[in-house]
């Protein structure tokens, strides 16, 4: 079928926001479809989608997703974000190492066999406080644990046993006052959509699916320039980048993401983020696809 199409690949729970983007793109006259990674082939076959007439935007990233996206790239599909970007952003250890190599400020990060208590205790001693995390994010941060020199050995073992996957990553703990999310589209920060959260009880906070986030009012361009530099370093055309702001006002990368409903962000900031995402996808579909 000689029409230009956009296919949104979503997480299992990410239907509603993908549909919001989808509805906007249909209103612009572009055919847009939504699928989970397992149903891509069926959706393509049913709607005559091929590499000549379809742009794919993956709103999810995980090892199996990335392999499928890489295969579609080899078949000639235009993909936003690329499989290379998705590999970096989904593997949080690789993400931190790549960011550091690219000159982005990050916490010191290590990949460690969680059975190696000697190595883990040595890193706790070196930094005083560290955060234990899975290599691949899951569970909305429930598996992130902060430990220090006072953590009993029995408690440390219990934490390690409860964590999915092996190896895990260990990060130097950043004593932060804000966690800030910057939406970056086409390597440009969507400044008016920036939100933040602060740690309340305990040390954790969240800028994803959190009704308590607040609109962020910047004092200068430093954060946005850093976010744009980060997006370019990862080749990340549509991403949501989270930074710690420490007591000195410095920014340290927490993580770069591709999957999150942004309805709360829209409500808090007043910015229709889905339209900016849709317009960016539409521009590339209209420019890059080969059907007339």
Coordinates of C-alpha atoms in Angstrom, one line a residue:
X1 CA 0.0 0.0 0.0
X2 CA 1.5 3.3 -1.1
X3 CA 1.0 5.3 2.1
X4 CA 3.5 6.4 4.7
X5 CA 3.2 4.7 8.1
X6 CA 4.5 4.9 11.6
X7 CA 4.7 1.8 13.9
X8 CA 5.1 2.4 17.6
X9 CA 6.5 -0.5 19.6
X10 CA 5.4 -0.4 23.2
X11 CA 5.9 -2.0 26.5
X12 CA 3.3 -4.4 27.9
X13 CA 1.9 -1.6 30.1
X14 CA 2.6 1.2 27.7
X15 CA -0.6 1.1 25.7
X16 CA -2.4 4.4 26.7
X17 CA 0.4 6.9 26.0
X18 CA 1.3 5.2 22.7
X19 CA -2.4 5.5 21.7
X20 CA -2.3 9.2 22.5
X21 CA 0.7 9.6 20.1
X22 CA -1.1 7.4 17.6
X23 CA -4.3 9.4 17.7
X24 CA -2.3 12.6 17.1
X25 CA -0.5 11.1 14.1
X26 CA -3.8 9.9 12.5
X27 CA -5.1 13.5 13.0
X28 CA -2.1 14.7 10.9
X29 CA -3.0 12.3 8.1
X30 CA -0.4 9.6 8.8
X31 CA -1.3 6.0 9.4
X32 CA 0.0 4.9 12.8
X33 CA -0.1 1.5 14.4
X34 CA 0.8 0.3 17.9
X35 CA 2.3 -3.2 18.7
X36 CA 4.2 -5.0 21.4
X37 CA 7.4 -6.6 20.2
X38 CA 5.9 -10.0 19.9
X39 CA 3.1 -8.8 17.7
X40 CA 5.1 -6.7 15.2
X41 CA 5.0 -9.3 12.4
X42 CA 1.3 -9.7 12.6
X43 CA 0.6 -6.0 12.6
X44 CA 3.0 -5.5 9.6
X45 CA 1.3 -8.3 7.6
X46 CA -2.2 -7.1 8.4
X47 CA -1.5 -3.5 7.4
X48 CA 1.0 -4.0 4.5
X49 CA 3.9 -2.4 6.3
X50 CA 7.4 -2.8 4.9
X51 CA 10.7 -1.0 5.0
X52 CA 9.7 1.2 2.1
X53 CA 6.7 2.7 3.7
X54 CA 7.1 2.4 7.5
X55 CA 9.1 4.2 10.1
X56 CA 9.4 2.4 13.5
X57 CA 9.7 4.1 16.9
X58 CA 10.5 1.8 19.8
X59 CA 9.1 3.1 23.1
X60 CA 10.7 0.1 24.8
X61 CA 14.2 -1.4 25.3
X62 CA 15.3 -4.8 26.5
X63 CA 17.6 -7.5 25.2
X64 CA 15.0 -9.3 23.2
X65 CA 13.5 -6.1 21.9
X66 CA 16.9 -4.8 20.9
X67 CA 17.6 -8.0 18.9
X68 CA 14.3 -7.7 17.0
X69 CA 14.9 -4.0 16.3
X70 CA 18.4 -4.8 15.0
X71 CA 17.0 -7.4 12.6
X72 CA 14.5 -4.9 11.3
X73 CA 17.3 -2.4 10.8
X74 CA 19.1 -5.0 8.7
X75 CA 15.9 -5.4 6.6
X76 CA 16.1 -1.7 5.8
X77 CA 13.6 -0.2 8.2
X78 CA 14.1 3.4 9.4
X79 CA 14.2 3.1 13.3
X80 CA 14.0 5.8 16.0
X81 CA 15.9 5.1 18.3
X82 CA 18.4 2.8 16.7
X83 CA 19.2 -0.7 18.2
X84 CA 22.7 0.6 19.1
X85 CA 21.1 3.4 21.2
X86 CA 18.6 1.0 22.7
X87 CA 21.4 -1.4 23.7
X88 CA 23.2 1.5 25.5
X89 CA 20.1 2.8 27.3
X90 CA 18.7 -0.5 28.4
X91 CA 21.9 -1.8 29.9
X92 CA 22.5 0.6 32.7
X93 CA 26.1 -0.4 33.3
X94 CA 27.0 0.1 29.6
X95 CA 25.1 3.3 29.7
X96 CA 27.2 4.7 32.6
X97 CA 30.5 3.5 31.0
X98 CA 29.6 5.1 27.6
X99 CA 28.5 8.3 29.2
X100 CA 31.8 8.6 31.2
X101 CA 33.8 7.9 28.0
X102 CA 31.8 10.6 26.3
X103 CA 32.6 13.2 29.0
X104 CA 29.2 13.1 30.7
X105 CA 29.5 13.4 34.5
X106 CA 28.4 10.1 36.2
X107 CA 28.8 8.3 39.5
X108 CA 31.7 5.8 39.7
X109 CA 30.1 2.5 38.5
X110 CA 31.3 -1.1 38.7
X111 CA 30.0 -4.5 37.4
X112 CA 30.4 -7.1 40.1
X113 CA 29.5 -10.8 40.6
X114 CA 27.0 -10.5 43.5
X115 CA 28.5 -13.6 45.1
X116 CA 31.9 -11.8 45.4
X117 CA 31.4 -10.3 48.9
X118 CA 35.1 -9.4 49.1
X119 CA 34.9 -7.1 46.1
X120 CA 31.5 -5.7 47.2
X121 CA 32.8 -4.9 50.7
X122 CA 36.0 -3.3 49.2
X123 CA 33.8 -0.9 47.1
X124 CA 31.7 -0.1 50.2
X125 CA 34.8 0.7 52.1
X126 CA 36.2 2.8 49.2
X127 CA 33.1 5.0 48.8
X128 CA 31.5 4.8 52.2
X129 CA 28.0 4.5 50.6
X130 CA 27.1 2.7 47.4
X131 CA 23.9 1.8 45.6
X132 CA 23.3 -1.8 44.4
X133 CA 21.3 -2.1 41.1
X134 CA 20.4 -4.7 38.5
X135 CA 22.2 -4.2 35.2
X136 CA 18.8 -3.9 33.5
X137 CA 16.2 -1.7 35.2
X138 CA 13.1 -3.4 36.4
X139 CA 10.5 -3.1 39.1
X140 CA 10.4 0.8 39.2
X141 CA 13.5 0.9 41.4
X142 CA 12.4 -1.7 44.0
X143 CA 15.7 -3.6 43.5
X144 CA 17.9 -0.5 44.1
X145 CA 19.4 -0.6 47.6
X146 CA 21.8 1.7 49.4
X147 CA 24.3 0.2 51.7
X148 CA 27.1 1.6 53.8
X149 CA 29.9 0.7 56.2
X150 CA 27.3 0.1 58.9
X151 CA 25.2 -2.4 56.9
X152 CA 25.4 -5.8 58.6
X153 CA 26.8 -8.7 56.6
X154 CA 23.6 -10.7 57.0
X155 CA 21.5 -7.8 55.7
X156 CA 23.9 -7.3 52.7
X157 CA 23.6 -11.0 51.8
X158 CA 19.8 -10.8 52.0
X159 CA 19.8 -7.8 49.7
X160 CA 22.1 -9.5 47.2
X161 CA 20.0 -12.7 47.2
X162 CA 16.8 -10.7 46.4
X163 CA 18.3 -8.9 43.4
X164 CA 17.5 -10.3 40.0
X165 CA 20.3 -11.1 37.6
X166 CA 24.0 -11.6 38.0
X167 CA 26.3 -9.7 37.7
X168 CA 24.9 -6.5 39.2
X169 CA 26.2 -2.9 39.1
X170 CA 27.4 -1.0 42.1
X171 CA 27.5 2.8 42.0
X172 CA 29.0 5.4 44.2
X173 CA 26.1 7.0 46.1
X174 CA 25.4 10.6 45.0
X175 CA 24.0 12.8 47.8
X176 CA 21.5 14.7 45.7
X177 CA 18.8 17.3 46.4
X178 CA 16.8 16.9 43.1
X179 CA 16.2 14.3 40.4
X180 CA 15.4 16.1 37.2
X181 CA 14.0 14.7 34.0
X182 CA 14.7 16.4 30.7
X183 CA 12.8 15.4 27.5
X184 CA 15.1 15.5 24.5
X185 CA 13.7 15.2 21.0
X186 CA 15.9 15.5 17.9
X187 CA 18.9 16.4 20.2
X188 CA 17.0 19.5 21.4
X189 CA 15.8 19.7 25.0
X190 CA 12.1 20.3 25.4
X191 CA 12.7 22.8 28.1
X192 CA 9.1 23.6 29.0
X193 CA 8.5 19.9 29.8
X194 CA 11.2 19.5 32.4
X195 CA 10.1 18.1 35.8
X196 CA 11.7 17.0 39.0
X197 CA 11.3 15.2 42.3
X198 CA 13.1 15.4 45.7
X199 CA 13.9 12.7 48.1
X200 CA 11.4 12.7 51.0
X201 CA 11.5 9.9 53.5
X202 CA 14.6 7.8 52.8
X203 CA 16.9 8.5 49.8
X204 CA 14.8 7.5 46.8
X205 CA 12.7 9.5 44.5
X206 CA 11.2 9.1 41.0
X207 CA 10.5 11.1 37.9
X208 CA 8.6 8.3 36.2
X209 CA 4.9 7.5 36.9
X210 CA 5.0 9.7 40.0
X211 CA 2.1 12.1 40.6
X212 CA 4.3 14.2 43.0
X213 CA 6.7 15.5 40.3
X214 CA 6.9 19.2 39.9
X215 CA 7.6 21.6 37.0
X216 CA 11.3 22.6 36.9
X217 CA 12.2 26.2 36.5
X218 CA 15.8 26.4 35.2
X219 CA 18.2 29.2 36.3
X220 CA 20.4 28.8 33.3
X221 CA 21.2 26.7 30.2
X222 CA 23.7 24.4 31.8
X223 CA 21.4 21.4 32.4
X224 CA 19.8 21.6 28.9
X225 CA 23.2 21.8 27.2
X226 CA 24.3 18.8 29.2
X227 CA 21.1 16.9 28.3
X228 CA 21.6 17.7 24.6
X229 CA 25.3 16.6 24.8
X230 CA 24.2 13.3 26.4
X231 CA 21.5 12.6 23.8
X232 CA 24.1 13.2 21.0
X233 CA 26.6 10.9 22.7
X234 CA 24.0 8.1 22.7
X235 CA 22.5 8.9 19.3
X236 CA 19.2 9.2 21.2
X237 CA 16.7 11.0 19.1
X238 CA 13.7 10.6 21.5
X239 CA 14.7 10.1 25.1
X240 CA 14.0 11.1 28.7
X241 CA 17.2 11.8 30.6
X242 CA 17.4 11.9 34.4
X243 CA 20.0 13.9 36.2
X244 CA 20.9 14.3 39.9
X245 CA 21.4 17.8 41.1
X246 CA 23.8 17.8 44.0
X247 CA 24.2 20.3 46.9
X248 CA 26.7 22.3 44.8
X249 CA 24.2 22.7 41.9
X250 CA 26.2 20.2 39.7
X251 CA 24.4 17.7 37.4
X252 CA 25.3 14.0 37.3
X253 CA 23.7 11.6 34.9
X254 CA 21.3 9.1 36.6
X255 CA 20.0 7.3 33.5
X256 CA 18.7 7.7 30.0
X257 CA 15.3 6.2 29.2
X258 CA 13.1 5.3 26.2
X259 CA 10.0 3.9 28.0
X260 CA 7.6 5.8 30.3
X261 CA 4.1 7.2 30.0
X262 CA 4.4 11.0 30.0
X263 CA 0.8 11.9 30.8
X264 CA 1.8 13.0 34.3
X265 CA 4.6 15.1 32.9
X266 CA 2.2 16.7 30.5
X267 CA -0.3 17.5 33.2
X268 CA 2.4 19.0 35.5
X269 CA 4.3 20.9 32.9
X270 CA 1.4 22.0 30.6
X271 CA 3.5 20.8 27.6
X272 CA 1.9 18.5 25.1
X273 CA 4.9 16.2 24.8
X274 CA 3.1 13.7 22.6
X275 CA 2.6 16.4 19.9
X276 CA 6.3 17.1 19.9
X277 CA 7.1 13.4 19.6
X278 CA 4.5 13.0 16.9
X279 CA 5.7 16.0 14.9
X280 CA 9.3 14.7 15.0
X281 CA 8.2 11.2 13.8
X282 CA 6.0 12.7 11.1
X283 CA 8.8 14.9 9.8
X284 CA 11.1 11.9 9.4
X285 CA 8.4 9.6 8.0
X286 CA 7.5 12.2 5.4
X287 CA 11.2 12.9 4.6
X288 CA 12.9 9.5 4.8
X289 CA 10.3 6.9 3.6
X290 CA 10.6 5.9 -0.1
X291 CA 6.9 5.9 -1.1
X292 CA 5.7 9.1 -2.9

